[in-house]
Short mmCIF file of C-alpha atoms in Angstrom, two decimals:
data_model
loop_
_atom_site.label_atom_id
_atom_site.label_comp_id
_atom_site.label_asym_id
_atom_site.label_seq_id
_atom_site.Cartn_x
_atom_site.Cartn_y
_atom_site.Cartn_z
CA MET A 1 -12.45 -15.81 -2.57
CA PHE A 2 -15.20 -15.08 -5.44
CA ASN A 3 -15.27 -17.32 -8.94
CA SER A 4 -15.39 -14.68 -11.57
CA GLN A 5 -15.94 -10.84 -11.43
CA LYS A 6 -19.58 -11.61 -13.21
CA THR A 7 -20.19 -13.35 -10.00
CA MET A 8 -19.17 -10.77 -8.32
CA ASP A 9 -20.31 -7.67 -9.12
CA ARG A 10 -24.05 -9.71 -9.56
CA GLU A 11 -24.07 -10.77 -5.76
CA ALA A 12 -23.40 -7.35 -4.49
CA PHE A 13 -25.83 -5.55 -6.83
CA MET A 14 -28.14 -7.17 -5.51
CA ASP A 15 -27.09 -6.70 -2.07
CA ALA A 16 -27.60 -3.56 -2.49
CA GLU A 17 -31.22 -3.30 -4.36
CA PRO A 18 -33.23 -2.92 -1.38
CA PHE A 19 -31.77 0.63 -1.68
CA MET A 20 -31.60 1.41 -4.92
CA ASP A 21 -34.80 3.22 -4.75
CA LEU A 22 -33.82 5.08 -0.94
CA TYR A 23 -30.87 6.77 -3.42
CA ALA A 24 -32.60 7.39 -6.09
CA GLU A 25 -35.93 8.99 -3.80
CA SER A 26 -33.88 10.78 -2.30
CA TYR A 27 -31.05 11.83 -5.09
CA ASN A 28 -34.06 13.18 -7.53
CA SER A 29 -34.78 15.85 -4.78
CA SER A 30 -31.70 17.51 -5.18
CA SER A 31 -30.60 20.47 -6.65
CA SER A 32 -31.32 20.62 -10.47
CA SER A 33 -28.03 22.28 -11.06
CA ILE A 34 -26.45 18.28 -10.88
CA SER A 35 -26.18 17.41 -14.05
CA GLU A 36 -28.20 13.82 -15.40
CA GLU A 37 -24.83 12.46 -16.07
CA ILE A 38 -24.01 12.57 -11.79
CA ARG A 39 -27.25 11.78 -10.94
CA LYS A 40 -27.17 7.76 -12.48
CA GLN A 41 -24.34 7.26 -10.88
CA GLY A 42 -25.85 7.78 -7.78
CA PRO A 43 -24.55 9.46 -3.93
CA ILE A 44 -21.80 11.38 -5.33
CA GLY A 45 -18.83 10.08 -2.92
CA SER A 46 -21.27 6.73 -2.00
CA VAL A 47 -19.10 3.05 -2.78
CA SER A 48 -22.11 1.50 -3.09
CA ALA A 49 -22.92 -1.76 -5.70
CA ALA A 50 -25.90 0.03 -6.63
CA PHE A 51 -24.05 3.12 -8.40
CA LYS A 52 -21.82 3.86 -10.15
CA CYS A 53 -18.94 5.97 -8.02
CA MET A 54 -15.37 7.95 -9.50
CA THR A 55 -12.41 6.20 -7.56
CA SER A 56 -11.79 9.99 -6.99
CA ASP A 57 -14.92 11.10 -5.92
CA ALA A 58 -15.34 7.72 -3.42
CA THR A 59 -15.68 9.28 0.42
CA LYS A 60 -18.01 6.45 1.73
CA LEU A 61 -18.08 3.06 1.58
CA CYS A 62 -21.46 2.13 2.28
CA VAL A 63 -22.51 -1.19 4.68
CA HIS A 64 -26.31 -1.64 4.20
CA ASP A 65 -28.48 -3.91 5.96
CA ALA A 66 -24.64 -3.80 8.38
CA LEU A 67 -26.91 -5.43 12.06
CA PHE A 68 -27.95 -8.54 9.82
CA LYS A 69 -24.62 -8.84 8.84
CA LEU A 70 -22.70 -8.30 11.92
CA LYS A 71 -24.77 -10.65 14.39
CA GLY A 72 -23.51 -13.64 11.83
CA THR A 73 -20.42 -14.77 9.97
CA GLY A 74 -20.26 -14.21 5.93
CA ASP A 75 -18.65 -12.78 3.22
CA TYR A 76 -20.21 -9.62 0.95
CA ASP A 77 -19.39 -7.00 -1.74
CA ILE A 78 -19.64 -3.11 -0.81
CA GLY A 79 -18.93 -2.30 -4.36
CA GLY A 80 -16.80 -0.40 -6.89
CA THR A 81 -15.35 2.32 -7.83
CA TYR A 82 -14.13 3.88 -11.38
CA ALA A 83 -11.82 5.56 -13.43
CA ASP A 84 -12.13 6.50 -17.30
CA GLY A 85 -14.95 4.52 -17.41
CA ASP A 86 -13.07 1.74 -16.29
CA PRO A 87 -13.54 -1.17 -12.81
CA GLU A 88 -10.64 0.48 -10.81
CA PHE A 89 -11.40 -0.99 -7.21
CA TRP A 90 -13.37 -3.30 -5.78
CA PHE A 91 -14.44 -3.42 -1.33
CA PHE A 92 -15.59 -6.63 0.53
CA TYR A 93 -15.61 -7.42 3.92
CA THR A 94 -15.97 -10.83 6.36
CA VAL A 95 -17.73 -10.83 9.33
CA SER A 96 -17.90 -12.42 12.35
CA VAL A 97 -18.52 -13.12 16.39
CA CYS A 98 -15.81 -13.44 18.74
CA HIS A 99 -15.26 -13.94 22.28
CA GLY A 100 -16.80 -11.48 24.35
CA ASP A 101 -19.42 -10.78 22.23
CA ASN A 102 -17.35 -8.97 19.66
CA HIS A 103 -18.92 -8.61 16.55
CA LEU A 104 -15.38 -8.20 13.57
CA LEU A 105 -15.66 -6.79 9.92
CA ASN A 106 -12.40 -7.03 8.00
CA LEU A 107 -12.61 -4.82 4.82
CA PHE A 108 -10.83 -5.62 1.69
CA VAL A 109 -10.05 -4.16 -1.45
CA CYS A 110 -9.88 -5.96 -4.97
CA HIS A 111 -7.26 -3.24 -6.73
CA ARG A 112 -8.57 -4.34 -10.64
CA LYS A 113 -5.16 -2.48 -11.84
CA THR A 114 -1.48 -2.69 -11.59
CA GLY A 115 0.98 0.72 -10.08
CA THR A 116 1.20 2.66 -6.35
CA PHE A 117 -1.78 3.68 -4.78
CA SER A 118 -3.14 4.77 -0.95
CA ILE A 119 -6.38 4.36 1.28
CA GLU A 120 -7.29 6.55 3.82
CA PHE A 121 -9.48 5.37 5.75
CA ALA A 122 -11.06 5.15 10.05
CA ASN A 123 -9.06 4.22 12.60
CA SER A 124 -11.42 3.88 15.23
CA SER A 125 -14.08 1.68 15.42
CA ASN A 126 -15.66 4.50 17.66
CA LEU A 127 -19.89 5.01 16.02
CA THR A 128 -21.79 8.30 15.48
CA GLN A 129 -25.46 7.98 14.45
CA LYS A 130 -26.75 10.84 12.13
CA VAL A 131 -29.83 11.35 10.35
CA SER A 132 -30.00 12.05 6.65
CA PRO A 133 -32.31 15.54 5.82
CA GLY A 134 -35.90 14.70 5.60
CA ASP A 135 -34.91 10.90 6.60
CA ASP A 136 -35.81 8.87 9.95
CA VAL A 137 -33.78 6.14 8.92
CA PRO A 138 -30.82 6.73 11.16
CA TYR A 139 -27.51 5.44 9.69
CA LEU A 140 -23.90 5.71 11.42
CA LEU A 141 -20.79 6.44 10.45
CA LEU A 142 -17.30 6.02 11.76
CA PRO A 143 -15.08 9.36 12.81
CA GLU A 144 -13.65 11.33 9.73
CA ASP A 145 -11.06 12.82 11.99
CA ASN A 146 -8.87 10.08 13.04
CA MET A 147 -7.85 8.63 9.41
CA VAL A 148 -4.62 6.13 8.64
CA LYS A 149 -2.76 5.63 5.45
CA PHE A 150 -1.43 3.02 3.90
CA ASN A 151 0.50 2.76 0.58
CA PHE A 152 0.51 -0.53 -1.45
CA LYS A 153 1.79 -1.83 -4.64
CA SER A 154 0.10 -3.91 -7.30
CA THR A 155 2.72 -6.18 -9.87
CA LYS A 156 -0.47 -7.26 -11.60
CA PRO A 157 -4.30 -6.70 -12.52
CA ASN A 158 -6.89 -7.97 -8.92
CA LEU A 159 -4.73 -8.71 -5.71
CA ASN A 160 -6.62 -8.54 -2.49
CA TYR A 161 -4.85 -6.78 0.28
CA PHE A 162 -7.03 -6.49 3.44
CA ILE A 163 -6.86 -3.08 5.45
CA LYS A 164 -8.45 -2.66 8.46
CA THR A 165 -10.77 -4.75 10.73
CA PHE A 166 -13.00 -3.22 12.66
CA CYS A 167 -14.76 -4.16 16.28
CA PHE A 168 -18.45 -3.77 17.49
CA LYS A 169 -18.30 -4.80 21.13
CA LYS A 170 -22.09 -3.76 20.71
CA LEU A 171 -25.01 -3.46 18.42
CA ASP A 172 -27.52 -1.73 20.15
CA ARG A 173 -26.87 1.31 18.00
CA PHE A 174 -27.97 -0.53 15.37
CA ASN A 175 -31.14 0.41 13.38
CA LYS A 176 -32.80 -2.59 11.51
CA ALA A 177 -32.15 -0.95 8.70
CA SER A 178 -28.84 1.28 9.87
CA THR A 179 -26.54 1.27 6.96
CA LEU A 180 -23.19 2.33 8.29
CA PHE A 181 -20.76 4.16 6.31
CA ILE A 182 -17.17 4.27 7.06
CA PRO A 183 -14.93 7.07 4.86
CA ILE A 184 -11.98 6.50 3.15
CA LYS A 185 -10.28 8.90 0.96
CA ILE A 186 -8.35 6.65 -2.35
CA THR A 187 -5.29 8.53 -3.96
CA VAL A 188 -4.47 6.42 -7.46
CA ASN A 189 -0.25 6.79 -8.27
CA PRO A 190 0.68 9.17 -4.84
CA LYS A 191 3.13 11.46 -4.52
CA PHE A 192 6.11 9.97 -2.58
CA GLU A 193 6.93 12.41 0.43
CA LEU A 194 11.25 11.13 2.01
CA ASN A 195 11.69 12.49 5.32
CA ASN A 196 13.99 16.13 4.47
CA ASP A 197 16.66 15.29 6.95
CA ILE A 198 17.26 12.30 5.50
CA VAL A 199 16.97 12.72 2.49
CA LYS A 200 19.76 15.19 3.20
CA SER A 201 22.61 12.77 5.09
CA ILE A 202 22.53 10.95 2.11
CA LYS A 203 22.56 13.51 -0.95
CA LEU A 204 25.92 15.09 1.42
CA LYS A 205 24.01 18.45 0.39
CA HIS A 206 25.47 18.15 -3.39
CA ASP A 207 23.80 17.12 -6.62
CA LEU A 208 25.40 16.32 -9.35
CA SER A 209 22.81 15.35 -11.43
CA GLY A 210 23.84 18.37 -13.89
CA LEU A 211 27.33 16.48 -15.09
CA LEU A 212 25.14 13.07 -15.35
CA THR A 213 22.41 14.49 -18.36
CA LYS A 214 24.96 16.60 -19.65
CA GLN A 215 27.71 14.22 -20.07
CA GLU A 216 29.93 17.16 -19.48
CA THR A 217 34.03 16.65 -18.88
CA THR A 218 33.46 12.96 -18.61
CA ASP A 219 36.74 10.70 -18.21
CA TYR A 220 35.39 7.63 -17.93
CA ILE A 221 32.92 4.97 -20.04
CA LEU A 222 30.45 2.32 -17.87
CA GLU A 223 28.81 -0.45 -20.25
CA SER A 224 26.04 -2.52 -19.57
CA ALA A 225 25.51 -5.85 -20.42
CA SER A 226 23.76 -5.10 -23.45
CA ARG A 227 27.10 -3.08 -24.22
CA LYS A 228 25.38 0.37 -24.40
CA GLN A 229 27.55 2.99 -23.32
CA PHE A 230 27.26 5.50 -19.34
CA PRO A 231 29.43 8.67 -20.28
CA THR A 232 30.83 9.11 -16.07
CA HIS A 233 32.57 10.77 -13.97
CA LYS A 234 35.45 8.35 -12.72
CA ILE A 235 36.51 10.04 -9.25
CA LEU A 236 32.33 9.98 -8.47
CA LEU A 237 32.14 6.62 -9.41
CA ALA A 238 35.00 5.63 -6.77
CA ALA A 239 34.06 7.82 -4.17
CA HIS A 240 30.49 6.36 -3.94
CA SER A 241 31.20 3.09 -4.45
CA PRO A 242 34.10 0.85 -2.99
CA VAL A 243 33.40 -1.99 -4.56
CA LEU A 244 33.68 0.97 -8.47
CA MET A 245 37.11 1.87 -7.14
CA LYS A 246 38.24 -1.65 -7.07
CA MET A 247 37.53 -2.24 -10.03
CA ILE A 248 38.54 0.91 -11.65
CA LYS A 249 42.28 0.14 -10.25
CA GLU A 250 42.01 -3.02 -11.04
CA SER A 251 41.35 -1.55 -14.46
CA ASP A 252 44.01 -0.16 -17.81
CA VAL A 253 41.48 1.69 -19.61
CA ALA A 254 39.16 4.06 -19.60
CA SER A 255 35.95 2.30 -19.26
CA LEU A 256 34.50 -0.98 -17.70
CA VAL A 257 32.18 -3.73 -18.59
CA ILE A 258 29.29 -4.66 -15.94
CA ASP A 259 27.03 -7.09 -15.98
CA ILE A 260 23.93 -5.49 -15.43
CA SER A 261 20.82 -4.29 -17.45
CA ASP A 262 20.65 -0.38 -18.88
CA LYS A 263 17.92 0.10 -15.75
CA ASP A 264 19.78 -0.72 -13.13
CA MET A 265 23.01 1.15 -14.71
CA GLU A 266 20.13 3.86 -14.56
CA LEU A 267 19.14 3.40 -11.41
CA LEU A 268 22.95 3.44 -10.01
CA LEU A 269 24.60 6.10 -11.51
CA GLU A 270 21.43 7.93 -11.22
CA PHE A 271 22.19 7.68 -6.90
CA ILE A 272 25.34 7.99 -6.95
CA TYR A 273 25.42 11.32 -8.73
CA THR A 274 22.26 12.44 -6.84
CA GLY A 275 22.13 11.25 -3.85
CA THR A 276 18.48 10.22 -4.72
CA ILE A 277 16.13 7.61 -6.78
CA LYS A 278 13.56 10.02 -7.79
CA ASN A 279 11.14 7.96 -8.96
CA ILE A 280 11.58 5.56 -6.09
CA MET A 281 8.34 3.90 -5.45
CA GLN A 282 7.51 3.18 -8.48
CA GLU A 283 10.63 1.24 -8.42
CA ASP A 284 11.44 -2.22 -7.50
CA CYS A 285 12.82 -1.77 -4.20
CA VAL A 286 13.80 -5.69 -4.42
CA LYS A 287 16.03 -4.44 -6.61
CA LEU A 288 17.67 -1.40 -5.31
CA LEU A 289 18.44 -2.88 -2.58
CA GLN A 290 20.69 -5.90 -4.76
CA ILE A 291 21.80 -2.82 -6.25
CA ALA A 292 23.45 -1.43 -2.81
CA ASP A 293 25.07 -4.66 -1.19
CA ARG A 294 26.26 -5.29 -4.82
CA PHE A 295 27.81 -2.17 -4.73
CA GLN A 296 28.41 -1.30 -1.34
CA LEU A 297 26.70 1.92 -1.49
CA THR A 298 25.17 2.32 2.53
CA GLN A 299 23.22 5.25 1.55
CA LEU A 300 20.90 3.68 -1.26
CA PHE A 301 20.65 0.96 2.16
CA THR A 302 19.31 3.40 4.15
CA LEU A 303 17.04 5.03 1.70
CA THR A 304 15.57 2.25 0.35
CA GLN A 305 14.78 1.00 3.80
CA HIS A 306 13.53 3.85 4.91
CA VAL A 307 10.58 2.87 1.39
CA ILE A 308 9.88 -0.14 2.00
CA GLY A 309 8.97 0.83 6.15
CA ASP A 310 6.45 2.94 4.76
CA GLN A 311 4.98 0.39 2.65
CA ILE A 312 4.60 -2.62 5.64
CA ASN A 313 0.96 -4.22 5.68
CA PRO A 314 -0.56 -7.69 6.30
CA ASN A 315 -0.09 -8.94 2.88
CA ASN A 316 3.76 -8.13 1.69
CA ALA A 317 5.02 -7.99 5.81
CA ILE A 318 6.48 -11.49 6.03
CA GLU A 319 8.57 -10.74 2.51
CA MET A 320 9.99 -7.91 4.27
CA ALA A 321 10.94 -9.75 6.93
CA ILE A 322 12.56 -12.41 4.83
CA VAL A 323 14.11 -9.50 2.47
CA ALA A 324 15.25 -7.63 5.99
CA LYS A 325 17.09 -10.11 6.77
CA LYS A 326 18.14 -11.10 4.10
CA PHE A 327 20.22 -7.94 3.90
CA LYS A 328 20.92 -6.93 7.77
CA LEU A 329 18.85 -4.49 7.64
CA HIS A 330 18.24 -4.75 11.29
CA ASP A 331 16.13 -0.87 11.99
CA LEU A 332 13.58 -2.48 9.16
CA LEU A 333 14.02 -6.35 10.86
CA LYS A 334 12.52 -4.72 14.08
CA ARG A 335 9.58 -2.29 12.16
CA VAL A 336 8.53 -5.30 10.53
CA PHE A 337 8.88 -7.57 13.86
CA ASN A 338 6.94 -4.62 15.61
CA TYR A 339 4.06 -4.30 13.03
CA ILE A 340 3.63 -7.60 13.00
CA ALA A 341 3.05 -8.44 16.82
CA LYS A 342 0.22 -5.36 16.47
CA ASN A 343 -1.66 -7.12 13.13
CA PRO A 344 -2.10 -10.50 13.80
CA LYS A 345 -3.91 -10.35 10.78
CA VAL A 346 -0.41 -11.03 9.31
CA LEU A 347 -0.21 -14.60 10.50
CA ASP A 348 -3.68 -15.56 8.04
CA SER A 349 -1.44 -13.96 4.73
CA GLU A 350 0.29 -15.83 2.28
CA GLY A 351 2.91 -14.88 3.23
CA TRP A 352 3.27 -16.92 6.61
CA LYS A 353 1.41 -20.20 5.50
CA ASN A 354 4.35 -20.65 2.34
CA LEU A 355 7.43 -19.31 4.95
CA GLN A 356 10.01 -21.92 5.18
CA ASP A 357 12.53 -20.28 7.17
CA VAL A 358 12.02 -21.82 10.83
CA GLU A 359 14.55 -18.98 12.55
CA LEU A 360 13.01 -16.19 11.34
CA ALA A 361 9.48 -17.29 12.62
CA LYS A 362 11.67 -18.17 16.03
CA ASP A 363 12.93 -14.88 15.82
CA LEU A 364 9.60 -13.55 15.33
CA PHE A 365 7.95 -15.23 18.13
CA GLN A 366 10.28 -14.57 20.16
CA TYR A 367 9.97 -10.53 19.52
CA SER A 368 6.47 -10.65 20.27
CA ARG A 369 7.10 -12.41 23.02
CA ASN A 370 9.63 -9.96 24.29
CA LEU A 371 7.05 -7.72 23.54
CA VAL A 372 4.27 -8.93 25.13
CA GLN A 373 6.25 -9.11 28.20
CA SER A 374 7.30 -5.59 28.09
CA VAL A 375 3.67 -4.05 27.71
CA ILE A 376 2.48 -6.43 31.32
CA GLU A 377 5.56 -5.10 32.65
#
């Protein structure tokens, strides 16, 4: 969409330039208790190309000159946020007009780094008109009390993600100079909270992690492909994995070499001994499914598909459907199909454009047709 980061930043800055004086005037009149350093960053929490906003402070996206832009079509930048002085997120949007005089604003974010993050944003297009103290120009605000959160995971820098489409049926509430504010909250490396009932059922009400870390009374050695040794307890390996049980029975020595990386061996043993994966949000869930499949760890399938299901978004929905079908995760596949049926933006994703599984596409359309039919009836 953009030729370079410099071009993107410069165009967005020029787009917001007419509003810089307005912000500067109102901000310079604020309380003297606010430091000069903060003042140079602009109104705290406002994400705009005119000012530098910290990711941890971001509370609203500023869509300047909203009326003019929503009347037509085009691509526009909003601005970015920073962490430790480095660019971290960049927000932009496209606008279009569809049948029935509906004006659409499609919101996107570019993650300039790697890792996991979550974004909470307004889940409704209902507008509230407000006026700032000492300012005659009203602004429009999307609801702050109805926020929805999505989780994302970037494996490389500068990945773009679709967030949401806002639909405005009428523009009569937009003043010529109106700025539209979209409430948001960004969390970097969010703490993932699993359903306690699921965790309890998987862990079988016991946690033997102490045995793994202290390595007391171990009686069996597992070796990875690199020949790194992992002292274990044979009875636990056999109790949790039918595959390991068979391999142990067929071996006449107290050790077993498995063609698996050191990292995957650590994950395998962590699950066998604790019934969960502590930092599962930072792990490759497809890799966990491969481990579960290889060693027939039914409960690891349950845990992993629950985590994957909470990370579905328009950019990865097709990939998740492929994974769910491959590992025969029927609950996850149904959840993905339901998400796709309710979010047609998925059909614009690269995953859909590159989908080669004809049967999966047929199943998806059949599911969507049945869903629509059930609503009609």
